[in-house]
Amino acid sequence: MTDLSRLAGIFVLSFYFGAALATEDLLVPVDMTPVRVSQHAYYVPGGTGVATDNFGFISNAAFVVTADGVIVFDTLGTPALGVKLLAAIRTVSDAPIKRIYISHYHADHMYGNQAFAGTGAEIVTSDGAKRYLEGEVAQQRLSERRLSLSPWVDENTRVVPPDRYLQAEERFMLGGVSIRVVDVGSAHSEGDLVLFVESDGVLFSGDIIFQDRIPFLGTSNSAEWLGLLNEMEQSDAAVIVPGHGKAAENPRKIISLTKNYLSYVRQSMRQAVAEWIPFDEAYEATDWGDFIEYPAFAEANRRNAYGIYLSLEQESLRSQ
Ligand SMILES: [Zn+2]
């Protein structure tokens, strides 16, 4: 975040509280106009940068609107963005928010949960997210974001846990729309959900798919993740809404960056691990030319490669 945009943020925030919560949609100075991708499905596209860019609005949230209620998929990376998301949904529908599926419990997808407290919506996520929430990482990340995303993440920001963990999958009808939510297990995170709006042929993939920026690999399970992408490539979805970047109509195309990147990092680091080449040396010797121009390369690539290097070392130790 630049100093100027931070200042603008503080100004808007003080204006907001000065106005006694009168104008909720002024809270974050970003455009959050919903994009309609089918009869019932919408998303709000975040920017392409890293976590602290664009007031934290760097991931997508999506929602399904039916006559009987709204289903939300992810709540964005700050409580203020959650407030803005709720206001954006209300520009499309006044129907009750029935349920919120969190694709995975990473900070950029769920710090907006607390803005939905008054809606009575049930929050559901993957069973694997328990590991994240029960571990130390969730708290460490919150402390880090209170500094890096101040004032948007502050001492009042908390990690709102789900009301329920999903195992395997569930399918239901709401207002005549068929929805299927699948726990795809540990791929990008400890536990990832994807949602199909079956009536419309729309897939909300969460961070299984990144468009327009270098994926964040964190503690991902890259082998499982790649397998899943191969399956999704065969998907007959008419539209896919990724966790980051623009929605697209061609599954192969939208998957290609994430798939090519994961394959390439794994392949480069696998060779290094097999030949006992130290990470620094292997990293410097790798040609990153195909990816260097993408947003978030400078911030994410080395860390991603190192994570993969370590996980491949583990894989090779286990197989010996
Ligand atoms: Zn994300």
Tab-separated table of C-alpha atoms and ligand atoms in Angstrom:
chain	number	residue	atom	x	y	z
A	1	MET	CA	0.000	0.000	0.000
A	2	THR	CA	1.474	3.380	-0.906
A	3	ASP	CA	1.648	6.113	1.713
A	4	LEU	CA	-0.848	8.097	-0.287
A	5	SER	CA	-3.423	5.326	-0.481
A	6	ARG	CA	-2.888	4.571	3.214
A	7	LEU	CA	-3.551	8.223	4.011
A	8	ALA	CA	-6.633	8.175	1.820
A	9	GLY	CA	-7.765	5.079	3.706
A	10	ILE	CA	-7.316	6.683	7.107
A	11	PHE	CA	-9.156	9.757	5.913
A	12	VAL	CA	-12.079	7.702	4.659
A	13	LEU	CA	-12.065	5.612	7.833
A	14	SER	CA	-12.241	8.684	10.075
A	15	PHE	CA	-14.919	10.130	7.851
A	16	TYR	CA	-16.801	6.859	8.162
A	17	PHE	CA	-16.749	6.774	11.943
A	18	GLY	CA	-17.389	10.524	12.051
A	19	ALA	CA	-20.524	9.912	10.022
A	20	ALA	CA	-21.693	7.392	12.648
A	21	LEU	CA	-21.846	4.453	10.258
A	22	ALA	CA	-24.266	6.276	8.003
A	23	THR	CA	-22.673	5.456	4.659
A	24	GLU	CA	-21.399	1.929	4.791
A	25	ASP	CA	-20.294	1.757	1.207
A	26	LEU	CA	-17.834	4.625	1.692
A	27	LEU	CA	-15.825	2.501	4.069
A	28	VAL	CA	-13.206	1.252	1.623
A	29	PRO	CA	-12.394	3.449	-1.356
A	30	VAL	CA	-12.445	0.617	-3.900
A	31	ASP	CA	-14.930	-0.193	-6.628
A	32	MET	CA	-16.866	-3.335	-5.749
A	33	THR	CA	-19.525	-3.465	-8.429
A	34	PRO	CA	-20.819	-7.045	-8.765
A	35	VAL	CA	-20.142	-8.715	-12.117
A	36	ARG	CA	-22.937	-11.002	-13.266
A	37	VAL	CA	-21.621	-14.204	-14.860
A	38	SER	CA	-24.901	-16.139	-15.303
A	39	GLN	CA	-28.584	-15.952	-14.435
A	40	HIS	CA	-27.933	-16.406	-10.705
A	41	ALA	CA	-24.177	-16.044	-10.149
A	42	TYR	CA	-22.151	-12.892	-9.473
A	43	TYR	CA	-18.672	-12.061	-8.225
A	44	VAL	CA	-16.711	-9.027	-7.129
A	45	PRO	CA	-13.211	-9.026	-8.666
A	46	GLY	CA	-10.326	-8.034	-6.421
A	47	GLY	CA	-7.073	-6.512	-7.674
A	48	THR	CA	-4.149	-8.582	-8.922
A	49	GLY	CA	-1.593	-7.579	-6.295
A	50	VAL	CA	-0.379	-9.027	-3.001
A	51	ALA	CA	-2.196	-9.017	0.358
A	52	THR	CA	-1.483	-5.413	1.293
A	53	ASP	CA	-2.345	-3.863	-2.092
A	54	ASN	CA	-5.666	-2.217	-2.946
A	55	PHE	CA	-6.752	-1.870	0.735
A	56	GLY	CA	-6.599	-5.667	0.986
A	57	PHE	CA	-9.087	-6.160	-1.871
A	58	ILE	CA	-6.955	-8.658	-3.811
A	59	SER	CA	-9.180	-11.741	-3.869
A	60	ASN	CA	-12.613	-12.463	-5.273
A	61	ALA	CA	-15.873	-13.136	-3.464
A	62	ALA	CA	-18.836	-14.647	-5.289
A	63	PHE	CA	-22.528	-15.130	-4.581
A	64	VAL	CA	-25.617	-16.889	-5.873
A	65	VAL	CA	-28.908	-15.008	-5.862
A	66	THR	CA	-32.226	-16.865	-5.767
A	67	ALA	CA	-35.763	-15.808	-4.894
A	68	ASP	CA	-35.481	-17.632	-1.553
A	69	GLY	CA	-32.048	-16.505	-0.462
A	70	VAL	CA	-28.431	-15.736	-1.222
A	71	ILE	CA	-25.416	-18.036	-0.913
A	72	VAL	CA	-22.059	-16.294	-0.447
A	73	PHE	CA	-18.658	-17.746	-1.350
A	74	ASP	CA	-15.832	-16.038	0.609
A	75	THR	CA	-16.012	-12.720	2.456
A	76	LEU	CA	-12.713	-10.996	1.469
A	77	GLY	CA	-9.686	-9.874	3.447
A	78	THR	CA	-10.834	-7.251	5.978
A	79	PRO	CA	-14.007	-6.604	7.992
A	80	ALA	CA	-14.458	-3.346	6.050
A	81	LEU	CA	-14.351	-5.238	2.752
A	82	GLY	CA	-16.938	-7.619	4.218
A	83	VAL	CA	-19.225	-4.662	4.967
A	84	LYS	CA	-18.733	-3.436	1.435
A	85	LEU	CA	-19.424	-6.910	0.021
A	86	LEU	CA	-22.686	-7.122	1.943
A	87	ALA	CA	-23.662	-3.709	0.556
A	88	ALA	CA	-22.712	-4.875	-2.956
A	89	ILE	CA	-24.935	-7.956	-2.574
A	90	ARG	CA	-27.757	-5.710	-1.421
A	91	THR	CA	-27.573	-3.753	-4.685
A	92	VAL	CA	-28.668	-6.984	-6.398
A	93	SER	CA	-30.966	-8.707	-3.881
A	94	ASP	CA	-32.798	-8.149	-0.616
A	95	ALA	CA	-33.249	-11.881	-0.061
A	96	PRO	CA	-31.841	-13.287	3.195
A	97	ILE	CA	-28.193	-14.403	3.229
A	98	LYS	CA	-28.682	-18.097	3.976
A	99	ARG	CA	-25.179	-19.465	4.070
A	100	ILE	CA	-21.564	-18.440	3.590
A	101	TYR	CA	-19.093	-20.978	2.231
A	102	ILE	CA	-15.466	-20.104	2.907
A	103	SER	CA	-13.312	-21.658	0.176
A	104	HIS	CA	-10.395	-21.927	2.612
A	105	TYR	CA	-9.370	-20.254	5.850
A	106	HIS	CA	-6.719	-17.900	4.515
A	107	ALA	CA	-6.766	-14.285	5.648
A	108	ASP	CA	-7.606	-12.755	2.265
A	109	HIS	CA	-10.803	-14.819	1.998
A	110	MET	CA	-12.416	-14.686	5.436
A	111	TYR	CA	-11.592	-11.627	7.568
A	112	GLY	CA	-14.848	-10.215	6.162
A	113	ASN	CA	-16.854	-12.884	8.072
A	114	GLN	CA	-17.535	-10.599	11.012
A	115	ALA	CA	-19.410	-8.143	8.781
A	116	PHE	CA	-22.052	-10.843	8.200
A	117	ALA	CA	-22.697	-11.503	11.900
A	118	GLY	CA	-26.071	-9.738	11.815
A	119	THR	CA	-27.368	-11.680	8.817
A	120	GLY	CA	-27.811	-14.957	10.686
A	121	ALA	CA	-26.066	-16.801	7.837
A	122	GLU	CA	-24.440	-20.120	8.619
A	123	ILE	CA	-20.688	-20.199	7.896
A	124	VAL	CA	-19.398	-23.462	6.417
A	125	THR	CA	-15.899	-24.498	5.391
A	126	SER	CA	-13.770	-27.548	4.649
A	127	ASP	CA	-13.027	-30.041	7.392
A	128	GLY	CA	-9.306	-29.480	6.750
A	129	ALA	CA	-9.553	-25.857	7.914
A	130	LYS	CA	-9.692	-27.138	11.505
A	131	ARG	CA	-5.952	-27.775	11.323
A	132	TYR	CA	-5.313	-24.184	10.319
A	133	LEU	CA	-7.611	-22.749	12.958
A	134	GLU	CA	-6.273	-24.957	15.749
A	135	GLY	CA	-2.638	-24.301	14.838
A	136	GLU	CA	-0.566	-21.193	15.527
A	137	VAL	CA	-0.531	-19.911	11.967
A	138	ALA	CA	-4.004	-18.347	12.081
A	139	GLN	CA	-3.046	-16.180	15.075
A	140	GLN	CA	0.388	-15.327	13.685
A	141	ARG	CA	-1.172	-14.241	10.394
A	142	LEU	CA	-3.682	-12.032	12.198
A	143	SER	CA	-0.890	-10.319	14.174
A	144	GLU	CA	1.040	-9.759	10.950
A	145	ARG	CA	-1.990	-8.339	9.122
A	146	ARG	CA	-2.772	-5.972	12.016
A	147	LEU	CA	0.530	-4.330	11.122
A	148	SER	CA	0.657	-4.769	7.348
A	149	LEU	CA	-3.009	-3.945	6.662
A	150	SER	CA	-3.526	-1.298	9.343
A	151	PRO	CA	-5.974	0.392	9.812
A	152	TRP	CA	-8.173	-2.066	7.897
A	153	VAL	CA	-7.154	-4.992	10.072
A	154	ASP	CA	-6.855	-3.911	13.705
A	155	GLU	CA	-7.374	-5.116	17.295
A	156	ASN	CA	-11.114	-5.478	16.618
A	157	THR	CA	-10.519	-7.866	13.733
A	158	ARG	CA	-10.912	-11.505	14.660
A	159	VAL	CA	-10.997	-14.843	12.928
A	160	VAL	CA	-14.648	-15.883	12.939
A	161	PRO	CA	-14.691	-19.697	12.934
A	162	PRO	CA	-17.208	-21.626	10.833
A	163	ASP	CA	-20.477	-22.857	12.325
A	164	ARG	CA	-19.949	-26.158	10.554
A	165	TYR	CA	-17.242	-28.141	8.777
A	166	LEU	CA	-18.142	-29.848	5.529
A	167	GLN	CA	-17.015	-33.391	4.860
A	168	ALA	CA	-17.054	-34.713	1.304
A	169	GLU	CA	-19.874	-32.740	-0.294
A	170	GLU	CA	-23.415	-31.439	-0.084
A	171	ARG	CA	-26.049	-30.621	-2.653
A	172	PHE	CA	-29.219	-28.620	-2.182
A	173	MET	CA	-31.872	-26.593	-3.959
A	174	LEU	CA	-32.521	-22.978	-3.062
A	175	GLY	CA	-35.162	-20.959	-4.876
A	176	GLY	CA	-35.128	-23.487	-7.716
A	177	VAL	CA	-31.332	-23.309	-8.138
A	178	SER	CA	-29.260	-26.462	-7.684
A	179	ILE	CA	-26.012	-25.950	-5.771
A	180	ARG	CA	-23.274	-28.483	-5.031
A	181	VAL	CA	-20.367	-27.804	-2.703
A	182	VAL	CA	-17.405	-30.165	-2.667
A	183	ASP	CA	-14.597	-30.464	-0.141
A	184	VAL	CA	-11.670	-31.237	-2.440
A	185	GLY	CA	-9.326	-31.864	0.501
A	186	SER	CA	-5.879	-30.405	0.940
A	187	ALA	CA	-4.623	-28.792	-2.265
A	188	HIS	CA	-3.991	-25.034	-2.119
A	189	SER	CA	-4.581	-24.986	1.651
A	190	GLU	CA	-5.251	-27.470	4.461
A	191	GLY	CA	-8.801	-27.788	3.166
A	192	ASP	CA	-10.416	-26.313	0.059
A	193	LEU	CA	-14.044	-26.036	-1.017
A	194	VAL	CA	-15.374	-25.454	-4.507
A	195	LEU	CA	-18.989	-24.573	-5.337
A	196	PHE	CA	-20.959	-25.481	-8.454
A	197	VAL	CA	-24.044	-23.488	-9.388
A	198	GLU	CA	-25.299	-26.518	-11.263
A	199	SER	CA	-28.365	-24.860	-12.789
A	200	ASP	CA	-26.123	-22.245	-14.442
A	201	GLY	CA	-22.983	-24.296	-15.180
A	202	VAL	CA	-20.851	-21.976	-13.034
A	203	LEU	CA	-17.928	-23.065	-10.847
A	204	PHE	CA	-16.493	-20.990	-7.986
A	205	SER	CA	-13.013	-22.516	-7.606
A	206	GLY	CA	-11.507	-20.491	-4.758
A	207	ASP	CA	-7.703	-20.510	-4.806
A	208	ILE	CA	-7.476	-23.768	-6.713
A	209	ILE	CA	-7.233	-21.337	-9.615
A	210	PHE	CA	-5.276	-18.072	-9.770
A	211	GLN	CA	-5.552	-15.834	-12.811
A	212	ASP	CA	-3.501	-12.755	-13.637
A	213	ARG	CA	-0.966	-13.180	-10.804
A	214	ILE	CA	1.574	-15.643	-9.444
A	215	PRO	CA	-0.251	-18.145	-7.209
A	216	PHE	CA	0.399	-18.123	-3.468
A	217	LEU	CA	1.601	-21.618	-2.579
A	218	GLY	CA	2.075	-21.302	1.189
A	219	THR	CA	1.797	-24.741	2.732
A	220	SER	CA	-0.046	-26.186	-0.236
A	221	ASN	CA	-0.035	-29.815	-1.282
A	222	SER	CA	1.179	-29.216	-4.841
A	223	ALA	CA	0.866	-32.840	-6.012
A	224	GLU	CA	-2.818	-33.019	-4.967
A	225	TRP	CA	-3.397	-29.548	-6.330
A	226	LEU	CA	-2.064	-30.483	-9.778
A	227	GLY	CA	-4.225	-33.601	-9.864
A	228	LEU	CA	-7.259	-31.498	-9.119
A	229	LEU	CA	-6.421	-29.021	-11.883
A	230	ASN	CA	-6.181	-31.881	-14.364
A	231	GLU	CA	-9.694	-32.926	-13.339
A	232	MET	CA	-11.023	-29.383	-13.567
A	233	GLU	CA	-9.574	-29.034	-17.028
A	234	GLN	CA	-12.146	-31.591	-18.163
A	235	SER	CA	-14.941	-29.622	-16.487
A	236	ASP	CA	-17.895	-28.641	-18.629
A	237	ALA	CA	-18.482	-25.484	-16.597
A	238	ALA	CA	-19.647	-22.591	-18.761
A	239	VAL	CA	-17.939	-20.061	-16.482
A	240	ILE	CA	-15.261	-20.431	-13.809
A	241	VAL	CA	-14.767	-17.789	-11.135
A	242	PRO	CA	-11.237	-18.167	-9.683
A	243	GLY	CA	-10.062	-17.117	-6.218
A	244	HIS	CA	-7.910	-14.400	-7.778
A	245	GLY	CA	-8.266	-12.804	-11.195
A	246	LYS	CA	-11.036	-12.525	-13.739
A	247	ALA	CA	-13.741	-15.103	-14.392
A	248	ALA	CA	-13.458	-16.936	-17.706
A	249	GLU	CA	-15.421	-19.240	-19.974
A	250	ASN	CA	-12.663	-21.592	-21.064
A	251	PRO	CA	-11.657	-24.046	-18.282
A	252	ARG	CA	-8.383	-24.980	-19.990
A	253	LYS	CA	-7.347	-21.390	-20.412
A	254	ILE	CA	-8.213	-20.221	-16.929
A	255	ILE	CA	-6.415	-23.190	-15.383
A	256	SER	CA	-3.281	-22.892	-17.494
A	257	LEU	CA	-1.306	-20.330	-15.462
A	258	THR	CA	-1.768	-22.155	-12.142
A	259	LYS	CA	-1.111	-25.531	-13.728
A	260	ASN	CA	1.941	-24.447	-15.726
A	261	TYR	CA	3.396	-22.617	-12.773
A	262	LEU	CA	2.919	-25.487	-10.320
A	263	SER	CA	4.317	-28.005	-12.799
A	264	TYR	CA	7.306	-25.829	-13.601
A	265	VAL	CA	8.260	-25.069	-10.003
A	266	ARG	CA	7.888	-28.736	-9.066
A	267	GLN	CA	9.883	-29.926	-12.050
A	268	SER	CA	12.727	-27.421	-11.480
A	269	MET	CA	12.971	-28.095	-7.773
A	270	ARG	CA	12.580	-31.853	-8.142
A	271	GLN	CA	15.685	-31.974	-10.282
A	272	ALA	CA	17.611	-29.917	-7.717
A	273	VAL	CA	16.491	-32.149	-4.845
A	274	ALA	CA	17.407	-35.290	-6.788
A	275	GLU	CA	20.894	-33.927	-7.453
A	276	TRP	CA	21.421	-32.578	-3.910
A	277	ILE	CA	21.774	-29.021	-5.205
A	278	PRO	CA	21.275	-26.425	-2.433
A	279	PHE	CA	18.123	-24.318	-2.795
A	280	ASP	CA	19.830	-20.942	-3.400
A	281	GLU	CA	21.906	-22.362	-6.182
A	282	ALA	CA	18.943	-24.137	-7.768
A	283	TYR	CA	16.785	-21.009	-7.560
A	284	GLU	CA	19.409	-18.818	-9.227
A	285	ALA	CA	19.969	-21.399	-11.974
A	286	THR	CA	16.243	-21.660	-12.827
A	287	ASP	CA	14.913	-19.675	-15.778
A	288	TRP	CA	11.841	-17.819	-14.422
A	289	GLY	CA	11.265	-15.922	-17.685
A	290	ASP	CA	7.759	-17.252	-18.320
A	291	PHE	CA	6.478	-15.942	-14.984
A	292	ILE	CA	8.586	-12.908	-14.095
A	293	GLU	CA	6.153	-10.389	-15.609
A	294	TYR	CA	3.161	-11.530	-13.563
A	295	PRO	CA	2.000	-9.459	-10.565
A	296	ALA	CA	3.202	-10.834	-7.196
A	297	PHE	CA	6.223	-12.551	-8.782
A	298	ALA	CA	8.751	-10.553	-6.736
A	299	GLU	CA	6.875	-11.115	-3.483
A	300	ALA	CA	5.849	-14.733	-3.926
A	301	ASN	CA	8.099	-16.669	-6.263
A	302	ARG	CA	11.156	-17.361	-4.140
A	303	ARG	CA	9.066	-18.359	-1.133
A	304	ASN	CA	6.886	-20.595	-3.330
A	305	ALA	CA	9.923	-22.305	-4.810
A	306	TYR	CA	11.436	-22.829	-1.369
A	307	GLY	CA	8.206	-24.367	-0.045
A	308	ILE	CA	8.106	-26.773	-2.980
A	309	TYR	CA	11.813	-27.590	-2.536
A	310	LEU	CA	11.239	-28.508	1.123
A	311	SER	CA	8.127	-30.571	0.373
A	312	LEU	CA	9.939	-32.480	-2.398
A	313	GLU	CA	12.797	-33.189	-0.007
A	314	GLN	CA	10.227	-34.692	2.364
A	315	GLU	CA	8.654	-36.677	-0.459
A	316	SER	CA	12.034	-38.067	-1.511
A	317	LEU	CA	12.990	-38.953	2.079
A	318	ARG	CA	9.719	-40.791	2.543
A	319	SER	CA	10.193	-42.761	-0.648
A	320	GLN	CA	13.683	-43.946	0.311
B	1	ZN	ZN	-6.225	-16.144	-1.808
